């Protein structure tokens, strides 16, 4: 008994038609019929009655049907499991993340993941949360680290909150000392180094200033994360950045905001209607383990 014969048997049993069954399994109809006859000969019983062109299962066919179905399902499961194991030795993961997360959170996580799965190619797409959500929805990304709230009404997308991150003010270490804590109102009339439009941190900072009753003053605007930090180091102004980013720049002076402070919620977004590949699921596991161990949620 050959596996392919069982595939042909199931196709005929489901379609009750030899020609349509042959089309389904992409084989010539005479070849399919020949294999069914060979299977019947090996089993010593007819599997289909062919009276007047009507195809129906015989008692022997009825007995074989659940067994053949189980065999094919087990074969497909085995194939999938082996392929997933192979994916952990080679393959790729497409992860989207905001630039600040690429600078602050991801380096240690990707290091841990690469140590465990050195054969996996990591493709990182930097962008704002809105852009990343669009790419996730089209299938261009497997996972995306974004800032909530989720900028999408697509019911196929879901986001799991990971951590709440404090935002801090950074200034050049060479500038006069700052107070122990800042209030948002203290940013009034201070020159700010501001991110480009579409940056989550730009939206959060300007919204906080407007909620406090003033429009922020920009000394420089339009930069990416590294450029903004460089401009701050040059003494051009103050910037509001995640605490994890500030910790990695010892050339900057960091000042926290007074309670309740400024915070943002980081989430891992994914599609609900398509399970990520095994390599991506393992990256999700490494990421969650890291957050549980190193971050306060």
Tab-separated table of N, CA and C in Angstrom, residues 148-262:
chain	number	residue	atom	x	y	z
A	148	UNK	N	1.295	51.432	21.449
A	148	UNK	CA	-0.166	51.510	21.506
A	148	UNK	C	-0.610	52.964	21.677
A	149	UNK	N	-1.846	53.297	21.224
A	149	UNK	CA	-2.872	52.387	20.722
A	149	UNK	C	-2.621	51.928	19.292
A	150	UNK	N	-3.172	50.768	18.957
A	150	UNK	CA	-2.996	50.195	17.633
A	150	UNK	C	-3.684	51.068	16.596
A	151	UNK	N	-2.916	51.537	15.621
A	151	UNK	CA	-3.449	52.445	14.599
A	151	UNK	C	-4.037	51.651	13.430
A	152	UNK	N	-5.014	50.815	13.732
A	152	UNK	CA	-5.641	50.028	12.672
A	152	UNK	C	-6.980	49.518	13.175
A	153	UNK	N	-7.928	49.393	12.272
A	153	UNK	CA	-9.221	48.811	12.599
A	153	UNK	C	-9.367	47.436	11.953
A	154	UNK	N	-8.268	46.873	11.464
A	154	UNK	CA	-8.285	45.570	10.824
A	154	UNK	C	-8.556	44.502	11.881
A	155	UNK	N	-9.680	43.772	11.796
A	155	UNK	CA	-9.989	42.770	12.821
A	155	UNK	C	-9.031	41.589	12.804
A	156	UNK	N	-8.231	41.457	11.746
A	156	UNK	CA	-7.273	40.348	11.670
A	156	UNK	C	-5.997	40.640	12.443
A	157	UNK	N	-5.854	41.867	12.963
A	157	UNK	CA	-4.654	42.241	13.706
A	157	UNK	C	-4.919	42.241	15.200
A	158	UNK	N	-3.910	41.841	15.934
A	158	UNK	CA	-4.009	41.848	17.393
A	158	UNK	C	-2.679	42.343	17.955
A	159	UNK	N	-2.719	42.914	19.138
A	159	UNK	CA	-1.504	43.424	19.769
A	159	UNK	C	-1.524	43.061	21.242
A	160	UNK	N	-0.430	42.485	21.721
A	160	UNK	CA	-0.296	42.089	23.115
A	160	UNK	C	0.618	43.075	23.836
A	161	UNK	N	0.115	43.819	24.830
A	161	UNK	CA	0.987	44.743	25.569
A	161	UNK	C	2.138	43.995	26.230
A	162	UNK	N	3.342	44.570	26.133
A	162	UNK	CA	4.533	43.947	26.700
A	162	UNK	C	5.038	44.679	27.929
A	163	UNK	N	5.138	45.994	27.825
A	163	UNK	CA	5.702	46.754	28.940
A	163	UNK	C	5.304	48.216	28.830
A	164	UNK	N	5.336	48.876	29.972
A	164	UNK	CA	5.126	50.322	30.042
A	164	UNK	C	6.500	50.956	30.253
A	165	UNK	N	6.889	51.840	29.372
A	165	UNK	CA	8.224	52.418	29.405
A	165	UNK	C	8.159	53.896	29.767
A	166	UNK	N	9.020	54.296	30.716
A	166	UNK	CA	9.102	55.708	31.090
A	166	UNK	C	9.818	56.497	30.006
A	167	UNK	N	9.344	57.698	29.771
A	167	UNK	CA	10.039	58.641	28.904
A	167	UNK	C	10.782	59.640	29.786
A	168	UNK	N	11.938	60.063	29.331
A	168	UNK	CA	12.776	60.988	30.102
A	168	UNK	C	13.236	62.128	29.203
A	169	UNK	N	13.683	63.192	29.809
A	169	UNK	CA	14.271	64.309	29.065
A	169	UNK	C	15.783	64.121	29.042
A	170	UNK	N	16.381	64.332	27.884
A	170	UNK	CA	17.845	64.234	27.777
A	170	UNK	C	18.396	65.560	27.272
A	171	UNK	N	19.519	65.915	27.850
A	171	UNK	CA	20.250	67.124	27.439
A	171	UNK	C	21.730	66.774	27.359
A	172	UNK	N	22.495	67.650	26.743
A	172	UNK	CA	23.934	67.420	26.660
A	172	UNK	C	24.557	67.479	28.050
A	173	UNK	N	25.512	66.591	28.280
A	173	UNK	CA	26.162	66.556	29.589
A	173	UNK	C	26.904	67.852	29.888
A	174	UNK	N	27.197	68.606	28.847
A	174	UNK	CA	27.961	69.857	29.026
A	174	UNK	C	27.080	71.055	29.352
A	175	UNK	N	25.769	70.899	29.281
A	175	UNK	CA	24.852	72.010	29.553
A	175	UNK	C	24.627	72.136	31.057
A	176	UNK	N	24.082	73.278	31.530
A	176	UNK	CA	23.821	73.444	32.968
A	176	UNK	C	22.936	72.331	33.505
A	177	UNK	N	23.133	72.025	34.779
A	177	UNK	CA	22.385	70.946	35.419
A	177	UNK	C	20.888	71.228	35.393
A	178	UNK	N	20.124	70.161	35.280
A	178	UNK	CA	18.664	70.239	35.270
A	178	UNK	C	18.139	69.992	36.677
A	179	UNK	N	16.858	70.334	36.956
A	179	UNK	CA	16.259	69.960	38.235
A	179	UNK	C	16.222	68.438	38.381
A	180	UNK	N	15.966	67.961	39.599
A	180	UNK	CA	15.910	66.516	39.828
A	180	UNK	C	14.803	65.871	39.024
A	181	UNK	N	13.692	66.583	38.857
A	181	UNK	CA	12.574	66.098	38.057
A	181	UNK	C	12.014	67.256	37.228
A	182	UNK	N	11.425	66.907	36.113
A	182	UNK	CA	10.772	67.893	35.259
A	182	UNK	C	9.277	67.643	35.235
A	183	UNK	N	8.516	68.702	35.019
A	183	UNK	CA	7.111	68.605	34.688
A	183	UNK	C	6.979	68.956	33.199
A	184	UNK	N	5.896	68.518	32.606
A	184	UNK	CA	5.696	68.843	31.193
A	184	UNK	C	5.692	70.352	30.994
A	185	UNK	N	5.137	71.080	31.957
A	185	UNK	CA	5.101	72.533	31.845
A	185	UNK	C	6.504	73.134	31.753
A	186	UNK	N	7.501	72.433	32.277
A	186	UNK	CA	8.874	72.936	32.238
A	186	UNK	C	9.443	72.939	30.822
A	187	UNK	N	8.761	72.274	29.902
A	187	UNK	CA	9.217	72.262	28.513
A	187	UNK	C	8.787	73.518	27.758
A	188	UNK	N	7.920	74.311	28.363
A	188	UNK	CA	7.466	75.538	27.718
A	188	UNK	C	8.668	76.455	27.454
A	189	UNK	N	8.774	76.913	26.243
A	189	UNK	CA	9.835	77.840	25.805
A	189	UNK	C	11.234	77.219	25.805
A	190	UNK	N	11.341	75.935	26.140
A	190	UNK	CA	12.642	75.277	26.015
A	190	UNK	C	12.811	74.806	24.572
A	191	UNK	N	13.961	74.999	23.964
A	191	UNK	CA	14.152	74.508	22.595
A	191	UNK	C	14.236	72.979	22.584
A	192	UNK	N	13.377	72.380	21.774
A	192	UNK	CA	13.327	70.920	21.710
A	192	UNK	C	13.935	70.430	20.401
A	193	UNK	N	14.627	69.317	20.477
A	193	UNK	CA	15.054	68.603	19.275
A	193	UNK	C	13.970	67.571	18.999
A	194	UNK	N	13.298	67.729	17.864
A	194	UNK	CA	12.080	66.957	17.628
A	194	UNK	C	12.254	65.990	16.463
A	195	UNK	N	11.630	64.835	16.620
A	195	UNK	CA	11.677	63.791	15.600
A	195	UNK	C	10.843	64.192	14.383
A	196	UNK	N	11.043	63.460	13.308
A	196	UNK	CA	10.286	63.713	12.076
A	196	UNK	C	8.814	63.376	12.289
A	197	UNK	N	7.984	63.869	11.386
A	197	UNK	CA	6.554	63.573	11.434
A	197	UNK	C	6.330	62.076	11.216
A	198	UNK	N	5.359	61.536	11.912
A	198	UNK	CA	5.079	60.111	11.834
A	198	UNK	C	5.775	59.305	12.915
A	199	UNK	N	6.696	59.938	13.620
A	199	UNK	CA	7.399	59.290	14.732
A	199	UNK	C	6.477	59.246	15.939
A	200	UNK	N	6.378	58.124	16.605
A	200	UNK	CA	5.494	58.001	17.763
A	200	UNK	C	5.887	58.984	18.874
A	201	UNK	N	7.185	59.164	19.064
A	201	UNK	CA	7.648	60.054	20.131
A	201	UNK	C	7.301	61.507	19.842
A	202	UNK	N	7.276	61.879	18.580
A	202	UNK	CA	6.871	63.247	18.223
A	202	UNK	C	5.418	63.473	18.626
A	203	UNK	N	4.560	62.512	18.252
A	203	UNK	CA	3.137	62.654	18.561
A	203	UNK	C	2.909	62.702	20.069
A	204	UNK	N	3.615	61.839	20.803
A	204	UNK	CA	3.408	61.783	22.243
A	204	UNK	C	3.872	63.073	22.925
A	205	UNK	N	5.033	63.570	22.516
A	205	UNK	CA	5.570	64.782	23.143
A	205	UNK	C	4.704	65.999	22.843
A	206	UNK	N	4.346	66.186	21.584
A	206	UNK	CA	3.536	67.358	21.231
A	206	UNK	C	2.158	67.279	21.862
A	207	UNK	N	1.584	66.069	21.965
A	207	UNK	CA	0.270	65.928	22.607
A	207	UNK	C	0.344	66.289	24.084
A	208	UNK	N	1.441	65.879	24.763
A	208	UNK	CA	1.595	66.203	26.181
A	208	UNK	C	1.734	67.706	26.386
A	209	UNK	N	2.490	68.354	25.500
A	209	UNK	CA	2.660	69.812	25.609
A	209	UNK	C	1.330	70.531	25.391
A	210	UNK	N	0.580	70.109	24.390
A	210	UNK	CA	-0.709	70.754	24.119
A	210	UNK	C	-1.697	70.521	25.244
A	211	UNK	N	-1.636	69.324	25.856
A	211	UNK	CA	-2.514	69.061	27.004
A	211	UNK	C	-2.162	69.959	28.176
A	212	UNK	N	-0.892	70.388	28.243
A	212	UNK	CA	-0.455	71.309	29.309
A	212	UNK	C	-0.715	72.770	28.937
A	213	UNK	N	-1.235	73.004	27.733
A	213	UNK	CA	-1.651	74.339	27.357
A	213	UNK	C	-0.671	75.151	26.554
A	214	UNK	N	0.299	74.547	25.901
A	214	UNK	CA	1.240	75.321	25.095
A	214	UNK	C	1.719	74.500	23.904
A	215	UNK	N	2.217	75.213	22.900
A	215	UNK	CA	2.819	74.580	21.737
A	215	UNK	C	4.326	74.464	21.961
A	216	UNK	N	4.927	73.320	21.692
A	216	UNK	CA	6.372	73.177	21.907
A	216	UNK	C	7.171	74.030	20.932
A	217	UNK	N	8.358	74.419	21.360
A	217	UNK	CA	9.279	75.189	20.524
A	217	UNK	C	10.353	74.261	19.992
A	218	UNK	N	10.483	74.211	18.672
A	218	UNK	CA	11.455	73.306	18.062
A	218	UNK	C	12.730	74.058	17.706
A	219	UNK	N	13.850	73.547	18.198
A	219	UNK	CA	15.144	74.076	17.766
A	219	UNK	C	15.563	73.392	16.469
A	220	UNK	N	15.357	72.076	16.424
A	220	UNK	CA	15.638	71.262	15.241
A	220	UNK	C	14.531	70.227	15.164
A	221	UNK	N	14.062	69.935	13.967
A	221	UNK	CA	13.069	68.876	13.825
A	221	UNK	C	13.319	68.097	12.539
A	222	UNK	N	12.799	66.889	12.525
A	222	UNK	CA	12.877	66.097	11.312
A	222	UNK	C	13.856	64.947	11.362
A	223	UNK	N	14.484	64.685	12.520
A	223	UNK	CA	15.524	63.672	12.581
A	223	UNK	C	15.026	62.292	12.963
A	224	UNK	N	15.862	61.283	12.666
A	224	UNK	CA	15.678	59.933	13.183
A	224	UNK	C	16.315	59.874	14.571
A	225	UNK	N	16.231	58.715	15.225
A	225	UNK	CA	16.689	58.612	16.608
A	225	UNK	C	18.164	59.000	16.774
A	226	UNK	N	19.050	58.393	15.982
A	226	UNK	CA	20.472	58.692	16.146
A	226	UNK	C	20.773	60.166	15.886
A	227	UNK	N	20.099	60.738	14.884
A	227	UNK	CA	20.325	62.150	14.577
A	227	UNK	C	19.849	63.030	15.727
A	228	UNK	N	18.682	62.734	16.282
A	228	UNK	CA	18.155	63.530	17.392
A	228	UNK	C	19.105	63.483	18.582
A	229	UNK	N	19.587	62.296	18.930
A	229	UNK	CA	20.506	62.179	20.061
A	229	UNK	C	21.810	62.931	19.786
A	230	UNK	N	22.267	62.871	18.533
A	230	UNK	CA	23.470	63.615	18.172
A	230	UNK	C	23.285	65.116	18.298
A	231	UNK	N	22.113	65.605	17.887
A	231	UNK	CA	21.835	67.030	17.998
A	231	UNK	C	21.777	67.465	19.465
A	232	UNK	N	21.195	66.592	20.306
A	232	UNK	CA	21.151	66.904	21.744
A	232	UNK	C	22.564	66.940	22.312
A	233	UNK	N	23.383	65.972	21.950
A	233	UNK	CA	24.767	65.939	22.430
A	233	UNK	C	25.530	67.195	22.009
A	234	UNK	N	25.137	67.765	20.869
A	234	UNK	CA	25.797	68.984	20.386
A	234	UNK	C	25.289	70.237	21.094
A	235	UNK	N	24.305	70.067	21.992
A	235	UNK	CA	23.819	71.199	22.766
A	235	UNK	C	22.740	72.015	22.084
A	236	UNK	N	22.072	71.433	21.055
A	236	UNK	CA	21.064	72.191	20.316
A	236	UNK	C	19.722	72.264	21.023
A	237	UNK	N	19.498	71.401	21.998
A	237	UNK	CA	18.222	71.436	22.690
A	237	UNK	C	17.990	70.174	23.496
A	238	UNK	N	16.775	70.071	23.998
A	238	UNK	CA	16.338	68.952	24.831
A	238	UNK	C	15.474	68.029	23.994
A	239	UNK	N	15.505	66.732	24.288
A	239	UNK	CA	14.633	65.778	23.603
A	239	UNK	C	13.992	64.855	24.626
A	240	UNK	N	12.805	64.395	24.305
A	240	UNK	CA	12.101	63.420	25.142
A	240	UNK	C	12.247	62.064	24.470
A	241	UNK	N	12.857	61.123	25.182
A	241	UNK	CA	13.166	59.815	24.609
A	241	UNK	C	12.847	58.727	25.623
A	242	UNK	N	12.758	57.470	25.190
A	242	UNK	CA	12.547	56.360	26.134
A	242	UNK	C	13.752	56.191	27.063
A	243	UNK	N	13.473	55.760	28.275
A	243	UNK	CA	14.546	55.597	29.251
A	243	UNK	C	15.578	54.569	28.792
A	244	UNK	N	15.144	53.515	28.080
A	244	UNK	CA	16.090	52.496	27.621
A	244	UNK	C	17.077	53.057	26.612
A	245	UNK	N	16.632	54.014	25.808
A	245	UNK	CA	17.539	54.659	24.853
A	245	UNK	C	18.537	55.539	25.593
A	246	UNK	N	18.053	56.299	26.567
A	246	UNK	CA	18.927	57.213	27.309
A	246	UNK	C	20.007	56.450	28.056
A	247	UNK	N	19.680	55.261	28.562
A	247	UNK	CA	20.654	54.488	29.335
A	247	UNK	C	21.868	54.102	28.502
A	248	UNK	N	21.680	54.029	27.192
A	248	UNK	CA	22.775	53.607	26.311
A	248	UNK	C	23.633	54.787	25.833
A	249	UNK	N	23.333	56.011	26.265
A	249	UNK	CA	24.089	57.190	25.830
A	249	UNK	C	24.660	57.904	27.044
A	250	UNK	N	25.796	57.473	27.547
A	250	UNK	CA	26.371	58.105	28.749
A	250	UNK	C	26.786	59.550	28.533
A	251	UNK	N	26.856	59.999	27.282
A	251	UNK	CA	27.223	61.391	27.010
A	251	UNK	C	26.051	62.340	27.218
A	252	UNK	N	24.892	61.806	27.568
A	252	UNK	CA	23.706	62.630	27.785
A	252	UNK	C	23.348	62.671	29.262
A	253	UNK	N	22.774	63.792	29.685
A	253	UNK	CA	22.233	63.909	31.041
A	253	UNK	C	20.748	63.556	30.980
A	254	UNK	N	20.334	62.644	31.836
A	254	UNK	CA	18.961	62.163	31.840
A	254	UNK	C	18.205	62.725	33.027
A	255	UNK	N	17.004	63.248	32.765
A	255	UNK	CA	16.163	63.802	33.825
A	255	UNK	C	14.777	63.182	33.724
A	256	UNK	N	14.302	62.506	34.763
A	256	UNK	CA	12.960	61.917	34.719
A	256	UNK	C	11.882	62.978	34.882
A	257	UNK	N	10.675	62.640	34.501
A	257	UNK	CA	9.521	63.515	34.729
A	257	UNK	C	8.895	63.185	36.074
A	258	UNK	N	8.398	64.208	36.733
A	258	UNK	CA	7.736	64.010	38.025
A	258	UNK	C	6.452	63.208	37.819
A	259	UNK	N	6.038	62.437	38.835
A	259	UNK	CA	4.800	61.663	38.718
A	259	UNK	C	3.628	62.557	38.324
A	260	UNK	N	2.719	62.065	37.489
A	260	UNK	CA	2.657	60.697	36.960
A	260	UNK	C	3.624	60.429	35.814
A	261	UNK	N	4.382	61.424	35.412
A	261	UNK	CA	5.384	61.239	34.382
A	261	UNK	C	4.802	61.050	32.992
A	262	UNK	N	5.683	60.725	32.070
A	262	UNK	CA	5.285	60.399	30.701
A	262	UNK	C	5.673	58.953	30.435
